[in-house]
mmCIF file of C-alpha atoms in Angstrom:
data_model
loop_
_atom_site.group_PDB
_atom_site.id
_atom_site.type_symbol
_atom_site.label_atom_id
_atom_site.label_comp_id
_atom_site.label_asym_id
_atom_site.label_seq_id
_atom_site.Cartn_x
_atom_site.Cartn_y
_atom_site.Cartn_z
ATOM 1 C CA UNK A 4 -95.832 56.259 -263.602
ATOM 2 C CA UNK A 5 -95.424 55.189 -260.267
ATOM 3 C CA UNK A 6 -92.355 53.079 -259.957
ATOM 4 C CA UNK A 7 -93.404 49.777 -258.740
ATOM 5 C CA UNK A 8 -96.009 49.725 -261.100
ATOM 6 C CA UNK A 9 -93.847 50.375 -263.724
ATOM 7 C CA UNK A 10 -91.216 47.301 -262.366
ATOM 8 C CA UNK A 11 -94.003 45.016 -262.457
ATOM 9 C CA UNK A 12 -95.243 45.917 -266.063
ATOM 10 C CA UNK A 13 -91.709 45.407 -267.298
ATOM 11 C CA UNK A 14 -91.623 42.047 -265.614
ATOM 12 C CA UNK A 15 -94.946 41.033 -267.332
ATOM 13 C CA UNK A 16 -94.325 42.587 -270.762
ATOM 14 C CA UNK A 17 -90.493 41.223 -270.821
ATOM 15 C CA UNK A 18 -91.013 37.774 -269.354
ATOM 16 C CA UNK A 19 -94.214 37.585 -271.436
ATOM 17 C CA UNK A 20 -91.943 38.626 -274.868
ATOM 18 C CA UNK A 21 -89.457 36.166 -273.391
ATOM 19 C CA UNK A 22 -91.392 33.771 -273.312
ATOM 20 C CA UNK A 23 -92.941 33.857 -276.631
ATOM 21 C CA UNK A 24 -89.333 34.249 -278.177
ATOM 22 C CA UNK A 25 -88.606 30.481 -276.666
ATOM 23 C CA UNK A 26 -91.466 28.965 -277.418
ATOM 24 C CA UNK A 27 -91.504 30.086 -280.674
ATOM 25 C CA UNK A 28 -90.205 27.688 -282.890
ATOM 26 C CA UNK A 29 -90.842 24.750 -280.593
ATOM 27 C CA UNK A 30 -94.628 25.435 -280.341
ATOM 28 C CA UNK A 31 -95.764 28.574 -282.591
ATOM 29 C CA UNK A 32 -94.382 27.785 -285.330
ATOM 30 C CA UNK A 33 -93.400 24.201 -285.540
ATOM 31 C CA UNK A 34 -95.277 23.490 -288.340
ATOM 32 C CA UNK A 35 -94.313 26.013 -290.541
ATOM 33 C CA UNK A 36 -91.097 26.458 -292.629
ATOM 34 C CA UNK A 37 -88.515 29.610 -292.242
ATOM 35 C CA UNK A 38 -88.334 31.129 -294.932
ATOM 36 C CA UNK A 39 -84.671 30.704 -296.308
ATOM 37 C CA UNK A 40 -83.624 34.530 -296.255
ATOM 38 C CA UNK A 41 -84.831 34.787 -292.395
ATOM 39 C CA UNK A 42 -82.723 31.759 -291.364
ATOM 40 C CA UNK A 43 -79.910 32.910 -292.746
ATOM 41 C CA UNK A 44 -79.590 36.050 -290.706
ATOM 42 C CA UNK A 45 -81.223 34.195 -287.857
ATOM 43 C CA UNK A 46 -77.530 32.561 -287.552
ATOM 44 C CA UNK A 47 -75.916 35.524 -286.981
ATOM 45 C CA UNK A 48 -78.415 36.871 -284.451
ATOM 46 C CA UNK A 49 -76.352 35.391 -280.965
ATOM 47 C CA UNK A 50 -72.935 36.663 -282.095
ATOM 48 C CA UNK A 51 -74.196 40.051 -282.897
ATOM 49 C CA UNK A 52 -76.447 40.637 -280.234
ATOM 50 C CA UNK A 53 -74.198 39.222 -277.274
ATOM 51 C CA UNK A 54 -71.224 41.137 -278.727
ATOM 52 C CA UNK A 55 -72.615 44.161 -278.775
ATOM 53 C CA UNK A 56 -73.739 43.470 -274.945
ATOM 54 C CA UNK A 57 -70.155 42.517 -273.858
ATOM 55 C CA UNK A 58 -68.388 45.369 -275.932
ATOM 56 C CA UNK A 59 -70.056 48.333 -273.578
ATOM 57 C CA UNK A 60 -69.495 47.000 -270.327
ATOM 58 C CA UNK A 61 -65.283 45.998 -271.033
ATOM 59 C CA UNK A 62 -64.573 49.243 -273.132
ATOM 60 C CA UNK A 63 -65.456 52.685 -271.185
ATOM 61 C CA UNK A 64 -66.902 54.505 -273.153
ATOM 62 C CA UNK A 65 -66.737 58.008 -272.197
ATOM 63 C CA UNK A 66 -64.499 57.771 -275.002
ATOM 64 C CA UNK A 67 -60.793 59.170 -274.134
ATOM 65 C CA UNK A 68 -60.474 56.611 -271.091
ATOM 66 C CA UNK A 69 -58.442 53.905 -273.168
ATOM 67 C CA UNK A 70 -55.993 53.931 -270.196
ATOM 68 C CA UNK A 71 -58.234 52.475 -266.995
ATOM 69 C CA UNK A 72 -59.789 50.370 -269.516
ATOM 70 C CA UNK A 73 -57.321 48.581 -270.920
ATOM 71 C CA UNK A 74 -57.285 45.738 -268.084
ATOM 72 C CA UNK A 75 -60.585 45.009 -268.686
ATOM 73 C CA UNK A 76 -59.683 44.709 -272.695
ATOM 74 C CA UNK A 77 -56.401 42.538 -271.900
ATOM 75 C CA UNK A 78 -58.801 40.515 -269.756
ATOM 76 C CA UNK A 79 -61.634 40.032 -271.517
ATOM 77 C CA UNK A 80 -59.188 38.839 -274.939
ATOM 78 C CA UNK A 81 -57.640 36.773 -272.853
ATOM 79 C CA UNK A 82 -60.965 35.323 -271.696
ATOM 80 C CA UNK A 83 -62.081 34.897 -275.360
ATOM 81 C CA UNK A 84 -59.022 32.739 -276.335
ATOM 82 C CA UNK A 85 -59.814 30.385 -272.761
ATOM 83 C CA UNK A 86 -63.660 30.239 -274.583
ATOM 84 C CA UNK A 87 -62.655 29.390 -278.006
ATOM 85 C CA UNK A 88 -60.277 26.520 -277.004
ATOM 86 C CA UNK A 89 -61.970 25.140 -273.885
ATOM 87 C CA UNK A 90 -65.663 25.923 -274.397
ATOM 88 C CA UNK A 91 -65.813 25.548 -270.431
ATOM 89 C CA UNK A 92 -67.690 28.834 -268.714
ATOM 90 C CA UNK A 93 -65.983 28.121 -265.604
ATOM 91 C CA UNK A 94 -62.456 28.098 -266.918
ATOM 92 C CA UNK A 95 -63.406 31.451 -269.209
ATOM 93 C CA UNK A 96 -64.787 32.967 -265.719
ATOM 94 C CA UNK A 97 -61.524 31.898 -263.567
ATOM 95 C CA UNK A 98 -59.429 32.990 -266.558
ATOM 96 C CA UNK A 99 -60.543 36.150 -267.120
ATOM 97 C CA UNK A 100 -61.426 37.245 -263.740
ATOM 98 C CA UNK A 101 -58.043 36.416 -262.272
ATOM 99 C CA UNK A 102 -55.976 38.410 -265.450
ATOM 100 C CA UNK A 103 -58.186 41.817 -264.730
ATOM 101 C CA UNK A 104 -57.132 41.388 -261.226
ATOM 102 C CA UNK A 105 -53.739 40.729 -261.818
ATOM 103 C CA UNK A 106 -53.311 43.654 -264.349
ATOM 104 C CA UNK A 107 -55.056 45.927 -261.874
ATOM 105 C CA UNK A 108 -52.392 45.202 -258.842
ATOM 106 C CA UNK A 109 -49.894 46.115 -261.533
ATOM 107 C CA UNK A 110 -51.643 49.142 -262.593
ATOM 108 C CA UNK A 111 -51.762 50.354 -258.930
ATOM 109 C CA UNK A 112 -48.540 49.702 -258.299
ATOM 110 C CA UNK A 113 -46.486 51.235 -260.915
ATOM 111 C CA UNK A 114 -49.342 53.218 -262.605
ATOM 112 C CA UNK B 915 -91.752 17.937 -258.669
ATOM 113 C CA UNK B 916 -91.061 14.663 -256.321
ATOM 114 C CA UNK B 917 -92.282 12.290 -259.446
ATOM 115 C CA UNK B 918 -89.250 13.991 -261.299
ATOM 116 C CA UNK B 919 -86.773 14.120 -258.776
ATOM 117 C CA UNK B 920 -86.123 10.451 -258.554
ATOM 118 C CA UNK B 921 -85.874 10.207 -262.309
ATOM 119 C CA UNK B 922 -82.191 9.077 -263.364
ATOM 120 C CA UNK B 923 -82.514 11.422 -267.124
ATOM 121 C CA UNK B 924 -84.086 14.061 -264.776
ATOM 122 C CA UNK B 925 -81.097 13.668 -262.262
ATOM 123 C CA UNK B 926 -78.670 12.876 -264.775
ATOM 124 C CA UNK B 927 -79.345 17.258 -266.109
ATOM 125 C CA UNK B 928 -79.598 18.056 -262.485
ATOM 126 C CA UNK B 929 -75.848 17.170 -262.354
ATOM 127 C CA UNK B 930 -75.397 17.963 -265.497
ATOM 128 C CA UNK B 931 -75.949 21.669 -265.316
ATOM 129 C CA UNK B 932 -74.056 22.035 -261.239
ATOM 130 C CA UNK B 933 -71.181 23.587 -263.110
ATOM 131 C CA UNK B 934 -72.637 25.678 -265.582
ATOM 132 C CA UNK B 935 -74.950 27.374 -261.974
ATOM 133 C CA UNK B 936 -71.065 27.756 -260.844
ATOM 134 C CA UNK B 937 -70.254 29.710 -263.328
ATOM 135 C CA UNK B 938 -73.756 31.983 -263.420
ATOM 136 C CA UNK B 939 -73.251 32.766 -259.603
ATOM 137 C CA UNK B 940 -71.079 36.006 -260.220
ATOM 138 C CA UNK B 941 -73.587 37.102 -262.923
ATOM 139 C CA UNK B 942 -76.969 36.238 -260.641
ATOM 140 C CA UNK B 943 -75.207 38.289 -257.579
ATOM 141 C CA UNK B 944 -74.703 41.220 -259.824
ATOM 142 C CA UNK B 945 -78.178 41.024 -261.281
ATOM 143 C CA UNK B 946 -79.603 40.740 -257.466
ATOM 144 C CA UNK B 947 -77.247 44.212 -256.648
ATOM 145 C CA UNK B 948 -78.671 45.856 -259.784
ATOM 146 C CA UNK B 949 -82.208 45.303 -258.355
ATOM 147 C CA UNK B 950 -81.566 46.419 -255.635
ATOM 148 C CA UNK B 951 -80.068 49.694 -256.933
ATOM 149 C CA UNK B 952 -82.372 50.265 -259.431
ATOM 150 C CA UNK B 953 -84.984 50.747 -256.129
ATOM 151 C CA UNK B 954 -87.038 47.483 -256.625
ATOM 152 C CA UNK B 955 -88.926 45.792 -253.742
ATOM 153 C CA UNK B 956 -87.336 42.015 -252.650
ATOM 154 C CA UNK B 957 -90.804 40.902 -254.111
ATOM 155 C CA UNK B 958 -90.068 42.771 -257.401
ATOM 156 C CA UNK B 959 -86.255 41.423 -257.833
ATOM 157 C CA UNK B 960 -87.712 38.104 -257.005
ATOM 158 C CA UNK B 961 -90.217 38.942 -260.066
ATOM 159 C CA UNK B 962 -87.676 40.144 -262.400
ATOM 160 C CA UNK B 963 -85.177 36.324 -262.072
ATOM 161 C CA UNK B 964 -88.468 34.261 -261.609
ATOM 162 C CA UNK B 965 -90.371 35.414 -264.246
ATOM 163 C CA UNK B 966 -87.874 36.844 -266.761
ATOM 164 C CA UNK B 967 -85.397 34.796 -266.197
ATOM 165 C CA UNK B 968 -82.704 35.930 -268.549
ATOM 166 C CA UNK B 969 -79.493 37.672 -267.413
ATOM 167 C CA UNK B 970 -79.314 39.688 -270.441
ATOM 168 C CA UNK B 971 -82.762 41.192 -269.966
ATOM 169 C CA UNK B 972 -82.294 41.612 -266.167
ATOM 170 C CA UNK B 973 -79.235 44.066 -266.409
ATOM 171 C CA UNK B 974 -80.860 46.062 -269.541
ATOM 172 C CA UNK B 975 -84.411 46.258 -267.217
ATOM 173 C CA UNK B 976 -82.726 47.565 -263.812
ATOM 174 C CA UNK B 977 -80.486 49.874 -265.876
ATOM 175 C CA UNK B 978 -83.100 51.353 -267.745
ATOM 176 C CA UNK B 979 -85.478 51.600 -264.588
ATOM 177 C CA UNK B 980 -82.637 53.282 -262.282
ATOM 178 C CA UNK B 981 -82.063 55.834 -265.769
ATOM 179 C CA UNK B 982 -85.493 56.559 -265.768
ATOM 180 C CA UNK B 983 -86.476 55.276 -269.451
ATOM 181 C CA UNK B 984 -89.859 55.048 -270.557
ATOM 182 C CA UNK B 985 -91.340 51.762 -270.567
ATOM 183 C CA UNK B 986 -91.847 51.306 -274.625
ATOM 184 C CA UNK B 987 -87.926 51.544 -274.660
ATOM 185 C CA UNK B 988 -87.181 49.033 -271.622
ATOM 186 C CA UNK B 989 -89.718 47.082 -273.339
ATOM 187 C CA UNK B 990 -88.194 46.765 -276.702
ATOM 188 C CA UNK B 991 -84.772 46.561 -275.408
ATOM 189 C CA UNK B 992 -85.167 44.009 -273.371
ATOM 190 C CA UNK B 993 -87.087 42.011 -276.524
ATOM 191 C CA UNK B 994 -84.208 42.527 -278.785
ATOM 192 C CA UNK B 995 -81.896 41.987 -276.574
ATOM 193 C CA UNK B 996 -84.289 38.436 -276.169
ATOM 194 C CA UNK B 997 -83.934 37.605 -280.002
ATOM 195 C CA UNK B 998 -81.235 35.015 -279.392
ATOM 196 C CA UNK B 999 -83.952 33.074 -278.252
ATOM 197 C CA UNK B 1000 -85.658 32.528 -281.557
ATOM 198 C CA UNK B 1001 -82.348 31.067 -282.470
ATOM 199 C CA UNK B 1002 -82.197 28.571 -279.550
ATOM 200 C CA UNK B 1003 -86.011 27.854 -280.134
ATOM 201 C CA UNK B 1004 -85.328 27.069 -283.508
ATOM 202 C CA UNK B 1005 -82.620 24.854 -282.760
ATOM 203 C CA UNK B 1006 -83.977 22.910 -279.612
ATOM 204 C CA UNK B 1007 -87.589 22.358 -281.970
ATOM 205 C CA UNK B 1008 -86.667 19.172 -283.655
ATOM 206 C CA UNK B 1009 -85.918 17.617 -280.474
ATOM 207 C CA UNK B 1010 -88.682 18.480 -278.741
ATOM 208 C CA UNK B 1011 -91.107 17.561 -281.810
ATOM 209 C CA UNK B 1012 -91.691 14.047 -280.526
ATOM 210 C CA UNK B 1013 -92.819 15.724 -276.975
ATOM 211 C CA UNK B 1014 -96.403 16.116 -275.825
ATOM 212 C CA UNK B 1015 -97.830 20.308 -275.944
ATOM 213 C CA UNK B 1016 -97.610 20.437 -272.625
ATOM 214 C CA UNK B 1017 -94.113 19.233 -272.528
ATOM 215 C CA UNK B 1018 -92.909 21.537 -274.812
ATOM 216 C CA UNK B 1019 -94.755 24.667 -273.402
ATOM 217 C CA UNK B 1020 -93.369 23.825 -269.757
ATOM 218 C CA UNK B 1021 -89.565 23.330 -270.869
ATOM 219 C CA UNK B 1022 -89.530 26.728 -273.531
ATOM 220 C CA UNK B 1023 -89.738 28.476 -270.255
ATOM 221 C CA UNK B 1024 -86.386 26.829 -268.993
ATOM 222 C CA UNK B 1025 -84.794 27.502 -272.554
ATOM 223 C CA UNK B 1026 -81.486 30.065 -271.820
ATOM 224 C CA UNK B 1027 -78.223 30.682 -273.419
ATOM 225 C CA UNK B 1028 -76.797 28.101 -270.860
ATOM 226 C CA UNK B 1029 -79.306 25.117 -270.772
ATOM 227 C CA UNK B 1030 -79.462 25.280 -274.963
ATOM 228 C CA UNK B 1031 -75.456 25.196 -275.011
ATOM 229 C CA UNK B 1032 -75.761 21.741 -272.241
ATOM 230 C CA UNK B 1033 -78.253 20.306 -274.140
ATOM 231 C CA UNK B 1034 -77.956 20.056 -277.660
ATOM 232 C CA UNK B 1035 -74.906 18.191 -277.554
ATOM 233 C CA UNK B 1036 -76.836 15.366 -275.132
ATOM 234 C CA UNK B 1037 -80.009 15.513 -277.585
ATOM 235 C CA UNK B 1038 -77.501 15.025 -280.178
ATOM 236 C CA UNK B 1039 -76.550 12.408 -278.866
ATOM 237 C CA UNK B 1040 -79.796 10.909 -279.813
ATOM 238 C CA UNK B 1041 -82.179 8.103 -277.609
ATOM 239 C CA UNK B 1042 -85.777 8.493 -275.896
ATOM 240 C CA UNK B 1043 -87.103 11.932 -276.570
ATOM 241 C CA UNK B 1044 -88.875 11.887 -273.474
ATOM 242 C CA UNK B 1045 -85.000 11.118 -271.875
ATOM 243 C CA UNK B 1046 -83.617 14.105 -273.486
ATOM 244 C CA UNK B 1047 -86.623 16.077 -272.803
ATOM 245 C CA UNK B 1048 -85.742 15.010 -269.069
ATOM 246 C CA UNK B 1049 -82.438 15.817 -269.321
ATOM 247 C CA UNK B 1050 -83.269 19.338 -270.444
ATOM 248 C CA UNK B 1051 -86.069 19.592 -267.448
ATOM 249 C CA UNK B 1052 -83.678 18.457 -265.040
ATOM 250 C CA UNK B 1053 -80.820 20.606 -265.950
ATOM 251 C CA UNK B 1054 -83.089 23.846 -266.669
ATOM 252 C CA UNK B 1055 -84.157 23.098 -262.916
ATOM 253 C CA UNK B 1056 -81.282 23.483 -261.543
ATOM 254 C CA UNK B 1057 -79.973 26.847 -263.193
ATOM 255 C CA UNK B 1058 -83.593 28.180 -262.192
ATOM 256 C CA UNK B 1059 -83.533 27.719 -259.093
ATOM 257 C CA UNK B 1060 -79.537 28.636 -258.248
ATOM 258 C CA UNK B 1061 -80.669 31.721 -260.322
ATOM 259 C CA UNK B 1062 -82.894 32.481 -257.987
ATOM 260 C CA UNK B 1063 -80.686 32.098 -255.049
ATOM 261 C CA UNK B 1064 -77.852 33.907 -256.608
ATOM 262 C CA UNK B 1065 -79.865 37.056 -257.387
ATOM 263 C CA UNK B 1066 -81.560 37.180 -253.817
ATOM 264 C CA UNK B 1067 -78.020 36.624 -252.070
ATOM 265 C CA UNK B 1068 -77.356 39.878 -254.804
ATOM 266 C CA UNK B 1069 -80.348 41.683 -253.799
ATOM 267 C CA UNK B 1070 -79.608 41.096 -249.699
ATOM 268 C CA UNK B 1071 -76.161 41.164 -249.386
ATOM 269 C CA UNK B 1072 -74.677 42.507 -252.646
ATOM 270 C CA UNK B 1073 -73.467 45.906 -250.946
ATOM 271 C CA UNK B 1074 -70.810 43.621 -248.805
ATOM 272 C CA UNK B 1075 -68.917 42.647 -251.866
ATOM 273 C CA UNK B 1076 -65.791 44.819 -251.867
ATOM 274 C CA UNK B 1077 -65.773 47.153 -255.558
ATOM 275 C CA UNK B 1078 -61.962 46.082 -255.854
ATOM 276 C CA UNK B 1079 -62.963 42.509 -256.795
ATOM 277 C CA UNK B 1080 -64.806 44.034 -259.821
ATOM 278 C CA UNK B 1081 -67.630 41.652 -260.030
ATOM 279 C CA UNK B 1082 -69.714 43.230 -261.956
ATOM 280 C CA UNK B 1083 -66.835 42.122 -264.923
ATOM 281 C CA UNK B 1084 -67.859 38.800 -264.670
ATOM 282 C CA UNK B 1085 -71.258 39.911 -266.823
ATOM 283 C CA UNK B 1086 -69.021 40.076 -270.117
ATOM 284 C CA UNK B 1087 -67.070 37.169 -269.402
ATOM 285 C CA UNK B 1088 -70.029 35.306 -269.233
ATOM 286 C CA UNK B 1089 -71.111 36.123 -272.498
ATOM 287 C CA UNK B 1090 -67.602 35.838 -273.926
ATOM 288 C CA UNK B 1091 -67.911 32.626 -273.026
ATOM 289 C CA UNK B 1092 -70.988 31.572 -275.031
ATOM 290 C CA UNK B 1093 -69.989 33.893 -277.820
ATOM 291 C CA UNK B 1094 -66.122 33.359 -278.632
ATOM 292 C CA UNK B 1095 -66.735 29.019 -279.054
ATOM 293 C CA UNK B 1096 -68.513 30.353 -282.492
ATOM 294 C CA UNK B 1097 -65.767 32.613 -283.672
ATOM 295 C CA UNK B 1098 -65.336 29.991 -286.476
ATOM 296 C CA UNK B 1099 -66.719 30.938 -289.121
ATOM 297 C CA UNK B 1100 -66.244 34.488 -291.575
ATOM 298 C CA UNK B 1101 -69.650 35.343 -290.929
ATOM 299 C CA UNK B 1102 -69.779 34.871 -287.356
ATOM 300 C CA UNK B 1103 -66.793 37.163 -286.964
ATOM 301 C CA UNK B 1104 -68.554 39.278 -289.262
ATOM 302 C CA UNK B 1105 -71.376 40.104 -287.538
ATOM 303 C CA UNK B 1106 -69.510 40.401 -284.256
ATOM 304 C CA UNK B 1107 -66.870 42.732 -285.371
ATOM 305 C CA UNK B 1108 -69.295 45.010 -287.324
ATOM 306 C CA UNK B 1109 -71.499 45.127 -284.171
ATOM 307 C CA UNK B 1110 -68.811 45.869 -281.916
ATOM 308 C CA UNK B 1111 -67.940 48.582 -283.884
ATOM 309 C CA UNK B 1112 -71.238 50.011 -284.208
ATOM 310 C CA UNK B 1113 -72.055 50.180 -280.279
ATOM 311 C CA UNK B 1114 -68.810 52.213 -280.098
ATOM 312 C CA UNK B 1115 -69.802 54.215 -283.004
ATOM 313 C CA UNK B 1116 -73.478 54.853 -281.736
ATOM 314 C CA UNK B 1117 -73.005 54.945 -277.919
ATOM 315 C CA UNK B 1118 -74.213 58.209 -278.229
ATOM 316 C CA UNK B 1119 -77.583 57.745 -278.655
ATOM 317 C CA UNK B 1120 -79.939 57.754 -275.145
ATOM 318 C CA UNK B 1121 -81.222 54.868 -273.199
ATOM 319 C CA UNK B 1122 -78.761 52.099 -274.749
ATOM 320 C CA UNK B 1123 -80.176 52.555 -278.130
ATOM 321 C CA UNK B 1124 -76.658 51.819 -279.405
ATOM 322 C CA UNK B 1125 -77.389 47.963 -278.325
ATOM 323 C CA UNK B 1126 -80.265 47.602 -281.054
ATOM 324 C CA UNK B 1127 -78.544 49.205 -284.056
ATOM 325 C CA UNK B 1128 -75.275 47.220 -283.236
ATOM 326 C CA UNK B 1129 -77.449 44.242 -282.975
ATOM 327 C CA UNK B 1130 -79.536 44.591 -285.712
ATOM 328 C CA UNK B 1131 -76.160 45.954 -288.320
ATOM 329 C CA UNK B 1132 -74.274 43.078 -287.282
ATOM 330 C CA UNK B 1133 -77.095 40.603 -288.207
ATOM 331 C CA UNK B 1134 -77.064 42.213 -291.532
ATOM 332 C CA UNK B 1135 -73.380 42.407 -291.635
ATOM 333 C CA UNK B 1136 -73.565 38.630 -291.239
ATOM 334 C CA UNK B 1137 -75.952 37.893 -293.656
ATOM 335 C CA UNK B 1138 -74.514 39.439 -296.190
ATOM 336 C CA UNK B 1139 -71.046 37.927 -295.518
ATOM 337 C CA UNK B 1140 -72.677 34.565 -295.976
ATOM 338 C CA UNK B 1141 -74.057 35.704 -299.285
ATOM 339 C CA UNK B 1142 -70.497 36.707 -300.227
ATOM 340 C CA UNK B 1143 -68.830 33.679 -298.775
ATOM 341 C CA UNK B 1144 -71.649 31.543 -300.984
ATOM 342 C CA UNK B 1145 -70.887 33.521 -304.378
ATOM 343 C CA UNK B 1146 -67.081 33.983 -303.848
ATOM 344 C CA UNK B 1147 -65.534 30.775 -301.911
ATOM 345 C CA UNK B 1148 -67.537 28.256 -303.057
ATOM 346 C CA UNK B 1149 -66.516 24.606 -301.020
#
């Protein structure tokens, strides 16, 4: 498939699916009930989808390269605690960014 | 637009939201250089954050593209990937009840990770529908259109951004920080830990398969942790 084409159709498809997923419940199905057994799991659905999102991209995983990774893990825990107690993206951001770069100037110079 | 823009609820989001478009900049830069590296046109990374408009999504789609995946997979990734939506949809409906159709098929579009997290707590806080609804406009305005910005500066410029500042780590941390707040529950932990492990465990399946399985074994993990919590530690 030629490859603009193919962009475009996953712009289309994906915002279109996107779209649908947020309107959903406001407009789809606002007049009908959840059933019980699908609500329950719906509460689960952020914290497993956007963890397993984050895990890939702090943990290489080429597995075996625990050692160049391991700022990135430091960082991103360190990160998580700023989350939990602040709830402030900016502070998490600031946080987190500035430990991986710290831990990496140490890395260079004495790994 | 103008008939909005002088609105105090309407400006009141605007402001609102400046902060949280602070904190996206790093992640709409490193969307714009994915675009850009996964071949797209200026026209078709302008697409991708216009029309799509979800981070998430964005990185998955260029990824994919630049790998060379077949469009059913890109496709369904992307969707999954998407699901969290259903969750914010659900949550944001009771608000928006009391809104006009049109209303509530105009703001859906500007419903993200970011604008439900700013403005639950405000329609919470209860009042005028239509203020809230506003409020919501207002703010989802605002991380729109410094989306849009942040992933063209991305797209143009990107390359200049020395590797040693790592940007691209500012992805996770953006998720980290909508994720860890609801660490607060067994559940919740759950269904993050068991899909953390399962990414690791499954990252050897092709075109980020892993990311579907995880997602889908942790919501099940979850579930059925709240079915234990419910039978074992009763309140």
């Amino acid at each position: 498939m030629d490859a603009t084409l193919k962009l475009w159709a996953v712009i289309l498809i994906v915002g279109a699916l996107n779209y649908l997923s947020r309107l959903s419940f406001i407009a789809l199905f606002a007049r009908r009930q959840v059933p019980p057994l699908l609500g329950r799991a719906f509460r689960y659905v952020p914290a497993a989808m956007l963890t397993a999102l984050i895990v890939p991209m702090v943990v290489t995983l080429p597995a075996g390269a625990v050692g160049p990774a391991l700022p990135k893990i430091v960082a991103a825990l360190v990160a998580g605690c700023v989350a939990f107690a602040t709830h402030s993206q900016v502070k998490t951001l600031g946080c987190g960014m500035v430990t991986l770069w710290a831990l990496q100037a140490l890395a260079q110079r004495f790994g | 637009m103008r008939r909005f823009a002088s609105d105090r609820d309407f400006r009141a989001g605007f402001t609102a939201m400046l902060p949280v478009c602070i904190g996206t900049v790093p992640f709409g830069l490193v969307c714009g250089v994915g675009a850009a590296a996964a071949g797209a046109s200026a026209l078709g990374a302008l697409g991708l954050s216009a029309i799509v408009f979800s981070g998430a999504a964005q990185i998955l789609a260029v990824q994919l593209l630049a790998a060379g995946s077949p469009l059913a997979v890109i496709v369904l990734t992307c969707f999954v990937a998407g699901l969290r939506f259903l969750i914010y949809s659900a949550a944001m409906a009771p608000y928006l009840r009391p809104l006009p159709p049109r209303w509530q098929k105009g703001l859906a579009f500007l419903l993200t990770d970011q604008a439900f997290a700013a403005s639950v707590r405000r329609f919470d806080a209860g009042g005028d529908p239509r203020a809230g609804g506003l409020f919501f406009l207002g703010g989802g305005f605002a991380l729109w259109s410094s989306w849009q910005l942040t992933n063209l500066a991305g797209y143009f410029v990107g390359n200049l951004i020395p590797a040693a500042w790592s940007l691209e780590f500012a992805v996770p941390l953006c998720f980290i920080a909508l994720v860890a707040p609801h660490f607060r529950s067994y559940p919740t932990i759950t269904a993050a830990l068991v899909s953390a492990f399962a990414v690791i465990a499954f990252a050897g399946l092709p075109m980020k398969l892993n990311l579907i399985v995880a997602g889908l074994t942790g919501i099940v993990a979850g579930t059925l942790a709240d079915f234990a919590r419910e039978r074992w530690m009763p309140r």
